[in-house]
mmCIF file of C-alpha atoms in Angstrom:
data_model
loop_
_atom_site.group_PDB
_atom_site.id
_atom_site.type_symbol
_atom_site.label_atom_id
_atom_site.label_comp_id
_atom_site.label_asym_id
_atom_site.label_seq_id
_atom_site.Cartn_x
_atom_site.Cartn_y
_atom_site.Cartn_z
ATOM 1 C CA MET A 1 3.491 2.146 11.025
ATOM 2 C CA GLU A 2 4.787 5.497 9.029
ATOM 3 C CA ILE A 3 2.006 8.131 8.617
ATOM 4 C CA TRP A 4 2.466 10.906 6.421
ATOM 5 C CA ASP A 5 2.440 14.716 8.232
ATOM 6 C CA GLU A 6 1.798 17.593 6.082
ATOM 7 C CA THR A 7 5.805 19.151 7.871
ATOM 8 C CA ASP A 8 7.431 15.910 5.529
ATOM 9 C CA GLU A 9 9.765 18.012 3.572
ATOM 10 C CA VAL A 10 10.642 15.234 0.509
ATOM 11 C CA ASN A 11 10.653 16.585 -2.724
ATOM 12 C CA PHE A 12 9.623 13.157 -4.794
ATOM 13 C CA ASP A 13 10.061 15.324 -7.793
ATOM 14 C CA LEU A 14 13.888 15.845 -7.365
ATOM 15 C CA LEU A 15 13.832 12.138 -6.065
ATOM 16 C CA ALA A 16 12.666 10.901 -9.591
ATOM 17 C CA ARG A 17 14.578 12.997 -11.401
ATOM 18 C CA GLU A 18 17.910 12.068 -9.206
ATOM 19 C CA LEU A 19 17.193 8.560 -9.950
ATOM 20 C CA LEU A 20 16.442 8.869 -13.747
ATOM 21 C CA THR A 21 19.407 10.971 -15.143
ATOM 22 C CA SER A 22 22.079 8.810 -12.695
ATOM 23 C CA THR A 23 24.650 7.605 -15.591
ATOM 24 C CA ILE A 24 26.909 5.552 -13.112
ATOM 25 C CA ILE A 25 26.911 1.640 -14.507
ATOM 26 C CA MET A 26 27.564 -0.952 -12.085
ATOM 27 C CA ASP A 27 29.815 -3.872 -13.764
ATOM 28 C CA HIS A 28 28.076 -6.788 -14.617
ATOM 29 C CA HIS A 29 30.191 -9.227 -12.334
ATOM 30 C CA LYS A 30 29.330 -7.472 -9.937
ATOM 31 C CA ARG A 31 25.534 -8.627 -10.369
ATOM 32 C CA VAL A 32 23.889 -10.840 -7.436
ATOM 33 C CA LYS A 33 22.175 -14.153 -8.767
ATOM 34 C CA LEU A 34 18.495 -14.054 -6.629
ATOM 35 C CA THR A 35 15.578 -15.706 -7.623
ATOM 36 C CA ARG A 36 12.599 -13.148 -9.333
ATOM 37 C CA LEU A 37 9.524 -13.326 -7.222
ATOM 38 C CA THR A 38 6.967 -12.059 -8.627
ATOM 39 C CA ASN A 39 2.649 -10.693 -8.460
ATOM 40 C CA ALA A 40 0.222 -10.250 -10.636
ATOM 41 C CA LEU A 41 0.142 -6.675 -11.925
ATOM 42 C CA ALA A 42 -2.746 -4.551 -13.171
ATOM 43 C CA THR A 43 -2.498 -4.687 -17.012
ATOM 44 C CA PRO A 44 -3.628 -1.850 -19.070
ATOM 45 C CA SER A 45 -6.818 -2.394 -19.943
ATOM 46 C CA GLN A 46 -8.262 -2.838 -16.341
ATOM 47 C CA LEU A 47 -6.557 0.208 -15.530
ATOM 48 C CA GLN A 48 -8.398 1.698 -18.241
ATOM 49 C CA GLU A 49 -11.816 -0.070 -17.437
ATOM 50 C CA SER A 50 -11.476 0.865 -13.498
ATOM 51 C CA GLN A 51 -11.625 4.609 -14.701
ATOM 52 C CA THR A 52 -15.074 4.230 -16.499
ATOM 53 C CA ARG A 53 -17.342 3.199 -13.391
ATOM 54 C CA GLY A 54 -18.719 6.327 -12.593
ATOM 55 C CA LEU A 55 -16.234 7.918 -10.152
ATOM 56 C CA THR A 56 -13.318 10.277 -11.168
ATOM 57 C CA LEU A 57 -9.547 8.919 -10.934
ATOM 58 C CA SER A 58 -9.146 11.278 -7.765
ATOM 59 C CA LEU A 59 -11.727 9.567 -5.631
ATOM 60 C CA VAL A 60 -10.710 6.249 -7.080
ATOM 61 C CA SER A 61 -7.640 6.876 -5.524
ATOM 62 C CA SER A 62 -8.659 8.339 -1.878
ATOM 63 C CA LEU A 63 -10.852 4.755 -1.720
ATOM 64 C CA HIS A 64 -7.612 2.660 -2.469
ATOM 65 C CA TYR A 65 -5.703 4.673 0.136
ATOM 66 C CA LEU A 66 -9.015 4.853 2.858
ATOM 67 C CA GLY A 67 -8.954 1.077 2.041
ATOM 68 C CA GLY A 68 -4.830 0.338 2.518
ATOM 69 C CA SER A 69 -4.766 2.505 5.651
ATOM 70 C CA LEU A 70 -7.903 1.119 7.585
ATOM 71 C CA THR A 71 -6.392 -2.659 6.392
ATOM 72 C CA GLN A 72 -3.115 -1.431 7.849
ATOM 73 C CA ILE A 73 -4.575 -0.317 11.418
ATOM 74 C CA GLY A 74 -6.810 -3.022 11.798
ATOM 75 C CA GLY A 75 -4.004 -5.084 11.089
ATOM 76 C CA ALA A 76 -1.979 -3.781 13.914
ATOM 77 C CA ILE A 77 -5.425 -3.763 16.054
ATOM 78 C CA LEU A 78 -5.161 -7.687 15.168
ATOM 79 C CA ASN A 79 -1.259 -8.134 16.212
ATOM 80 C CA ILE A 80 -0.419 -9.952 13.151
ATOM 81 C CA PRO A 81 2.868 -9.626 11.013
ATOM 82 C CA ALA A 82 3.245 -6.414 8.394
ATOM 83 C CA PRO A 83 4.146 -9.385 5.273
ATOM 84 C CA ALA A 84 0.592 -10.652 6.420
ATOM 85 C CA ILE A 85 -0.931 -6.889 6.363
ATOM 86 C CA ALA A 86 0.698 -6.642 3.331
ATOM 87 C CA ALA A 87 -0.854 -9.336 1.551
ATOM 88 C CA SER A 88 -4.365 -8.235 2.716
ATOM 89 C CA ALA A 89 -3.804 -4.538 0.795
ATOM 90 C CA ILE A 90 -2.679 -6.504 -2.068
ATOM 91 C CA ILE A 91 -5.240 -8.370 -2.259
ATOM 92 C CA PHE A 92 -7.782 -5.761 -1.206
ATOM 93 C CA HIS A 93 -6.407 -3.538 -4.098
ATOM 94 C CA ARG A 94 -6.499 -6.004 -6.508
ATOM 95 C CA PHE A 95 -10.306 -7.102 -5.844
ATOM 96 C CA HIS A 96 -11.279 -3.203 -6.081
ATOM 97 C CA LEU A 97 -9.054 -2.829 -9.563
ATOM 98 C CA LEU A 98 -11.729 -5.196 -11.310
ATOM 99 C CA ALA A 99 -14.919 -4.858 -9.053
ATOM 100 C CA GLY A 100 -14.694 -1.035 -8.363
ATOM 101 C CA PHE A 101 -16.262 1.183 -5.504
ATOM 102 C CA LEU A 102 -20.136 1.177 -5.963
ATOM 103 C CA GLU A 103 -20.842 -2.347 -5.159
ATOM 104 C CA SER A 104 -19.209 -3.208 -2.093
ATOM 105 C CA SER A 105 -18.424 -1.734 1.597
ATOM 106 C CA ILE A 106 -14.444 -0.831 1.836
ATOM 107 C CA ARG A 107 -15.129 -2.400 5.808
ATOM 108 C CA ASP A 108 -16.493 -5.208 4.336
ATOM 109 C CA THR A 109 -13.429 -5.645 1.900
ATOM 110 C CA VAL A 110 -10.957 -4.796 4.308
ATOM 111 C CA ALA A 111 -12.385 -7.322 6.863
ATOM 112 C CA ALA A 112 -12.429 -10.373 4.119
ATOM 113 C CA CYS A 113 -9.009 -9.537 2.951
ATOM 114 C CA LEU A 114 -7.662 -9.511 6.309
ATOM 115 C CA TYR A 115 -9.567 -12.597 6.985
ATOM 116 C CA ILE A 116 -8.163 -14.468 3.449
ATOM 117 C CA ALA A 117 -4.740 -13.311 4.492
ATOM 118 C CA SER A 118 -4.804 -14.798 7.725
ATOM 119 C CA LYS A 119 -5.306 -17.804 6.152
ATOM 120 C CA THR A 120 -3.246 -17.764 3.355
ATOM 121 C CA CYS A 121 0.132 -17.119 5.911
ATOM 122 C CA GLU A 122 -1.521 -19.373 8.188
ATOM 123 C CA ILE A 123 -1.853 -17.197 11.278
ATOM 124 C CA PRO A 124 -5.258 -18.015 13.492
ATOM 125 C CA VAL A 125 -7.918 -14.843 14.103
ATOM 126 C CA ARG A 126 -11.216 -15.531 15.085
ATOM 127 C CA PRO A 127 -13.756 -14.132 12.362
ATOM 128 C CA SER A 128 -14.778 -12.091 15.111
ATOM 129 C CA ALA A 129 -11.796 -10.767 16.112
ATOM 130 C CA ILE A 130 -11.157 -9.554 13.083
ATOM 131 C CA LEU A 131 -14.547 -7.788 12.462
ATOM 132 C CA ALA A 132 -14.388 -6.062 15.898
ATOM 133 C CA ALA A 133 -10.564 -4.715 14.619
ATOM 134 C CA VAL A 134 -11.609 -3.231 11.594
ATOM 135 C CA ASP A 135 -14.811 -1.745 13.149
ATOM 136 C CA MET A 136 -12.207 -0.255 15.781
ATOM 137 C CA ALA A 137 -9.936 1.108 13.501
ATOM 138 C CA SER A 138 -13.271 2.528 11.522
ATOM 139 C CA ASP A 139 -13.062 5.036 14.157
ATOM 140 C CA ASP A 140 -10.120 6.307 12.851
ATOM 141 C CA PRO A 141 -8.556 4.644 9.855
ATOM 142 C CA LEU A 142 -6.213 7.844 9.117
ATOM 143 C CA ALA A 143 -4.534 7.561 12.294
ATOM 144 C CA VAL A 144 -5.524 11.865 13.098
ATOM 145 C CA GLY A 145 -5.688 10.885 16.393
ATOM 146 C CA GLY A 146 -9.728 10.115 17.021
ATOM 147 C CA LYS A 147 -10.805 7.371 19.432
ATOM 148 C CA ARG A 148 -10.749 3.807 18.751
ATOM 149 C CA ILE A 149 -13.830 2.297 20.741
ATOM 150 C CA PRO A 150 -15.006 -1.387 20.226
ATOM 151 C CA LYS A 151 -19.227 -0.579 18.888
ATOM 152 C CA ARG A 152 -20.251 -3.997 19.531
ATOM 153 C CA LYS A 153 -19.414 -7.467 20.234
ATOM 154 C CA TYR A 154 -19.256 -9.969 17.459
ATOM 155 C CA SER A 155 -20.233 -13.376 17.494
ATOM 156 C CA HIS A 156 -20.110 -16.532 15.173
ATOM 157 C CA ALA A 157 -23.395 -14.927 13.494
ATOM 158 C CA ASN A 158 -22.365 -11.857 12.839
ATOM 159 C CA THR A 159 -19.919 -13.757 10.093
ATOM 160 C CA GLU A 160 -22.059 -14.383 7.158
ATOM 161 C CA THR A 161 -21.102 -11.281 6.064
ATOM 162 C CA LEU A 162 -17.197 -11.889 6.068
ATOM 163 C CA ASP A 163 -18.091 -15.418 4.623
ATOM 164 C CA HIS A 164 -20.147 -13.824 1.530
ATOM 165 C CA TRP A 165 -17.247 -10.893 0.630
ATOM 166 C CA GLU A 166 -14.464 -13.330 1.512
ATOM 167 C CA LEU A 167 -16.022 -15.918 -1.441
ATOM 168 C CA ARG A 168 -16.943 -12.944 -3.619
ATOM 169 C CA ILE A 169 -13.290 -11.535 -3.436
ATOM 170 C CA LEU A 170 -11.896 -15.387 -4.138
ATOM 171 C CA THR A 171 -14.649 -15.829 -7.497
ATOM 172 C CA THR A 172 -13.592 -12.300 -8.707
ATOM 173 C CA LEU A 173 -9.659 -12.891 -8.096
ATOM 174 C CA ALA A 174 -10.596 -16.525 -9.871
ATOM 175 C CA PHE A 175 -9.126 -18.079 -6.426
ATOM 176 C CA ASP A 176 -5.756 -16.462 -7.383
ATOM 177 C CA MET A 177 -4.503 -15.622 -3.550
ATOM 178 C CA HIS A 178 -0.630 -15.822 -4.778
ATOM 179 C CA VAL A 179 0.899 -12.879 -3.161
ATOM 180 C CA VAL A 180 4.709 -11.615 -2.468
ATOM 181 C CA THR A 181 5.160 -9.057 -0.108
ATOM 182 C CA PRO A 182 8.509 -6.872 -0.436
ATOM 183 C CA TYR A 183 9.570 -7.263 3.643
ATOM 184 C CA THR A 184 12.240 -10.383 2.483
ATOM 185 C CA LEU A 185 13.629 -8.789 -0.257
ATOM 186 C CA CYS A 186 14.131 -6.074 1.489
ATOM 187 C CA PHE A 187 16.502 -7.020 3.923
ATOM 188 C CA GLU A 188 18.371 -9.779 1.338
ATOM 189 C CA TYR A 189 19.158 -6.716 -0.818
ATOM 190 C CA LEU A 190 20.791 -5.582 2.714
ATOM 191 C CA VAL A 191 22.545 -8.094 3.212
ATOM 192 C CA ALA A 192 23.705 -8.668 -0.802
ATOM 193 C CA MET A 193 24.955 -5.387 -0.471
ATOM 194 C CA ASN A 194 27.388 -6.347 2.656
ATOM 195 C CA VAL A 195 25.764 -3.159 4.552
ATOM 196 C CA ASP A 196 27.134 -3.365 7.535
ATOM 197 C CA ASN A 197 24.772 -3.905 10.938
ATOM 198 C CA GLU A 198 24.486 -0.598 12.243
ATOM 199 C CA ARG A 199 23.548 1.565 8.765
ATOM 200 C CA GLN A 200 21.825 -2.060 8.142
ATOM 201 C CA LYS A 201 18.960 -1.166 11.361
ATOM 202 C CA ILE A 202 19.335 2.558 9.976
ATOM 203 C CA ILE A 203 18.206 1.848 6.513
ATOM 204 C CA ALA A 204 15.845 -1.097 6.971
ATOM 205 C CA GLN A 205 13.546 0.907 9.493
ATOM 206 C CA ARG A 206 13.212 3.864 6.879
ATOM 207 C CA ALA A 207 12.720 1.554 4.108
ATOM 208 C CA TRP A 208 10.515 -0.586 6.350
ATOM 209 C CA ASN A 209 8.133 2.484 6.312
ATOM 210 C CA TYR A 210 7.879 3.347 2.858
ATOM 211 C CA ILE A 211 7.069 -0.190 2.312
ATOM 212 C CA ASN A 212 4.062 0.195 4.840
ATOM 213 C CA ASP A 213 3.293 3.589 2.342
ATOM 214 C CA THR A 214 3.246 2.182 -0.861
ATOM 215 C CA MET A 215 0.778 -1.238 0.337
ATOM 216 C CA LYS A 216 -1.882 2.077 0.814
ATOM 217 C CA THR A 217 -2.024 2.902 -2.414
ATOM 218 C CA LYS A 218 -1.980 0.698 -6.209
ATOM 219 C CA ILE A 219 1.254 0.944 -5.999
ATOM 220 C CA CYS A 220 1.340 -2.725 -5.006
ATOM 221 C CA ILE A 221 -0.486 -3.714 -7.881
ATOM 222 C CA LEU A 222 1.631 -1.554 -10.526
ATOM 223 C CA HIS A 223 5.358 -2.944 -9.454
ATOM 224 C CA GLN A 224 6.466 -5.887 -8.760
ATOM 225 C CA PRO A 225 7.515 -6.397 -5.108
ATOM 226 C CA ASN A 226 11.353 -5.880 -5.969
ATOM 227 C CA VAL A 227 11.142 -2.806 -7.182
ATOM 228 C CA ILE A 228 9.501 -1.789 -4.119
ATOM 229 C CA ALA A 229 11.773 -2.972 -1.932
ATOM 230 C CA ALA A 230 14.835 -1.111 -4.247
ATOM 231 C CA THR A 231 13.174 2.166 -4.192
ATOM 232 C CA ALA A 232 12.180 1.142 -0.568
ATOM 233 C CA ILE A 233 16.157 1.404 0.141
ATOM 234 C CA TRP A 234 17.139 4.029 -2.186
ATOM 235 C CA LEU A 235 14.485 6.207 -0.393
ATOM 236 C CA ALA A 236 16.236 5.268 3.036
ATOM 237 C CA ALA A 237 19.353 5.188 2.067
ATOM 238 C CA ARG A 238 19.661 8.971 0.717
ATOM 239 C CA GLU A 239 17.464 9.884 3.593
ATOM 240 C CA ALA A 240 20.197 8.678 6.066
ATOM 241 C CA ASP A 241 22.587 10.027 3.506
ATOM 242 C CA VAL A 242 24.133 6.886 2.958
ATOM 243 C CA GLU A 243 25.807 5.614 0.100
ATOM 244 C CA LEU A 244 25.692 1.991 -0.936
ATOM 245 C CA LEU A 245 28.369 -0.146 -3.156
ATOM 246 C CA ASP A 246 30.348 3.852 -3.505
ATOM 247 C CA GLY A 247 27.473 5.252 -5.633
ATOM 248 C CA GLU A 248 26.657 2.547 -7.798
ATOM 249 C CA LYS A 249 23.578 1.290 -9.589
ATOM 250 C CA TRP A 250 23.257 -1.590 -6.945
ATOM 251 C CA TRP A 251 19.359 -1.480 -8.192
ATOM 252 C CA GLU A 252 20.284 -3.070 -11.351
ATOM 253 C CA ALA A 253 21.657 -6.382 -10.065
ATOM 254 C CA PHE A 254 18.297 -7.097 -8.685
ATOM 255 C CA ASP A 255 16.747 -6.727 -11.806
ATOM 256 C CA VAL A 256 15.134 -3.242 -11.529
ATOM 257 C CA ASP A 257 15.782 0.015 -13.676
ATOM 258 C CA THR A 258 15.888 3.573 -12.988
ATOM 259 C CA GLU A 259 12.147 4.280 -14.636
ATOM 260 C CA ASP A 260 10.301 1.995 -12.204
ATOM 261 C CA MET A 261 11.861 3.303 -9.092
ATOM 262 C CA GLY A 262 10.905 6.382 -10.073
ATOM 263 C CA HIS A 263 7.615 6.369 -10.999
ATOM 264 C CA VAL A 264 7.013 4.482 -7.593
ATOM 265 C CA VAL A 265 8.457 7.734 -5.981
ATOM 266 C CA LEU A 266 6.217 9.861 -7.892
ATOM 267 C CA LEU A 267 3.570 7.492 -7.032
ATOM 268 C CA LEU A 268 4.432 7.853 -3.408
ATOM 269 C CA ARG A 269 3.973 11.790 -3.790
ATOM 270 C CA GLU A 270 0.611 10.795 -4.716
ATOM 271 C CA GLY A 271 -0.038 8.947 -1.973
ATOM 272 C CA ARG A 272 1.277 12.004 0.569
ATOM 273 C CA ASN A 273 -1.220 13.954 -1.589
ATOM 274 C CA ILE A 274 -4.032 11.676 -0.888
ATOM 275 C CA ALA A 275 -3.085 11.076 3.092
ATOM 276 C CA ILE A 276 -2.965 14.813 3.483
ATOM 277 C CA ARG A 277 -6.519 15.880 1.488
ATOM 278 C CA GLU A 278 -8.277 12.422 3.219
ATOM 279 C CA ARG A 279 -6.600 13.851 6.695
ATOM 280 C CA ASP A 280 -7.868 17.100 5.962
ATOM 281 C CA ARG A 281 -11.501 16.237 5.225
ATOM 282 C CA VAL A 282 -11.609 14.342 8.601
ATOM 283 C CA VAL A 283 -10.005 16.804 10.477
ATOM 284 C CA SER A 284 -12.853 19.171 9.272
ATOM 285 C CA GLY A 285 -15.981 17.533 10.751
ATOM 286 C CA ARG A 286 -16.431 15.009 7.353
ATOM 287 C CA GLU A 287 -16.693 11.299 8.001
ATOM 288 C CA PRO A 288 -14.167 8.652 6.071
ATOM 289 C CA THR A 289 -15.589 7.514 2.914
ATOM 290 C CA LEU A 290 -15.719 3.759 3.985
ATOM 291 C CA THR A 291 -19.542 2.583 3.007
ATOM 292 C CA ILE A 292 -21.773 2.600 -0.345
ATOM 293 C CA GLU A 293 -23.430 5.463 0.862
ATOM 294 C CA ASP A 294 -20.274 6.912 1.680
ATOM 295 C CA VAL A 295 -18.979 6.951 -1.909
ATOM 296 C CA LYS A 296 -22.234 8.119 -3.238
ATOM 297 C CA GLU A 297 -22.324 10.985 -1.316
ATOM 298 C CA ARG A 298 -18.833 11.338 -1.785
ATOM 299 C CA VAL A 299 -20.113 11.462 -5.879
ATOM 300 C CA LEU A 300 -22.814 13.794 -5.416
ATOM 301 C CA GLU A 301 -20.402 16.237 -3.377
ATOM 302 C CA GLU A 302 -18.027 16.426 -5.945
ATOM 303 C CA ALA A 303 -20.501 16.577 -8.716
ATOM 304 C CA SER A 304 -21.698 19.894 -6.929
ATOM 305 C CA LEU A 305 -18.183 21.199 -6.180
ATOM 306 C CA SER A 306 -17.416 21.362 -10.114
ATOM 307 C CA SER A 307 -20.839 22.829 -11.130
ATOM 308 C CA TRP A 308 -19.340 26.078 -9.402
#
């Protein structure tokens, strides 16, 4: 699981400009015909409404990041596959886009999203194990090096809250749990471009890490999985200094345009900045913002800072 480090020197502005100013055009006869798999994305009205619930845009972005990071760490503790963890994260971001963060605890909804995804992906996981994993992950949701110690044992009697939030999420999202993750598309695209095994392995691992990062933020509900997969491959190839298809605009074969890719690159930069900001808070001794009470305290903290 990739965690942004403050020493990473990735110039996302430069990468976005490089994408948007590329002028090489791929021949139409080289396009690869693949079925396009899509997700339900956030609408402009939903995004606008989400900004009118008493929280700053910066805080909302931080809360989405914290929930996405907690989901990944909780899923890793449970040892469930990355696509299932990604499905959990997408459901989490979809729900909080509609419901906000003032009426539901991130810890509760992360557990419920992992629970829902484990069912839809047909992965047998006990509810008590999910609660225990999220409990442990909450000790260090940003992977800054804290110890994760189980706080208590969970039994069937403790799953009432999990059942409550499962139903709340399902009804809020109109029981639409259809999720497509970019991981499979990423490998399909590399195979379609006839990338040799050695380079494919290098690019795939780096691209996988970039996809993981998109699941921590709202990127996964703003862009389709084919856009995320193509952007992850482009970033990975550039990072590894590997040229694909002699510099042609290979992503156009997968119905992806440079403007969308550039936007994903810029959002990844924003995610990096959020990670640094939230990790600095934790390192300075502040608790991660994971409960309703934590969110309210954070609102008061921001209000006091803005009054100076």
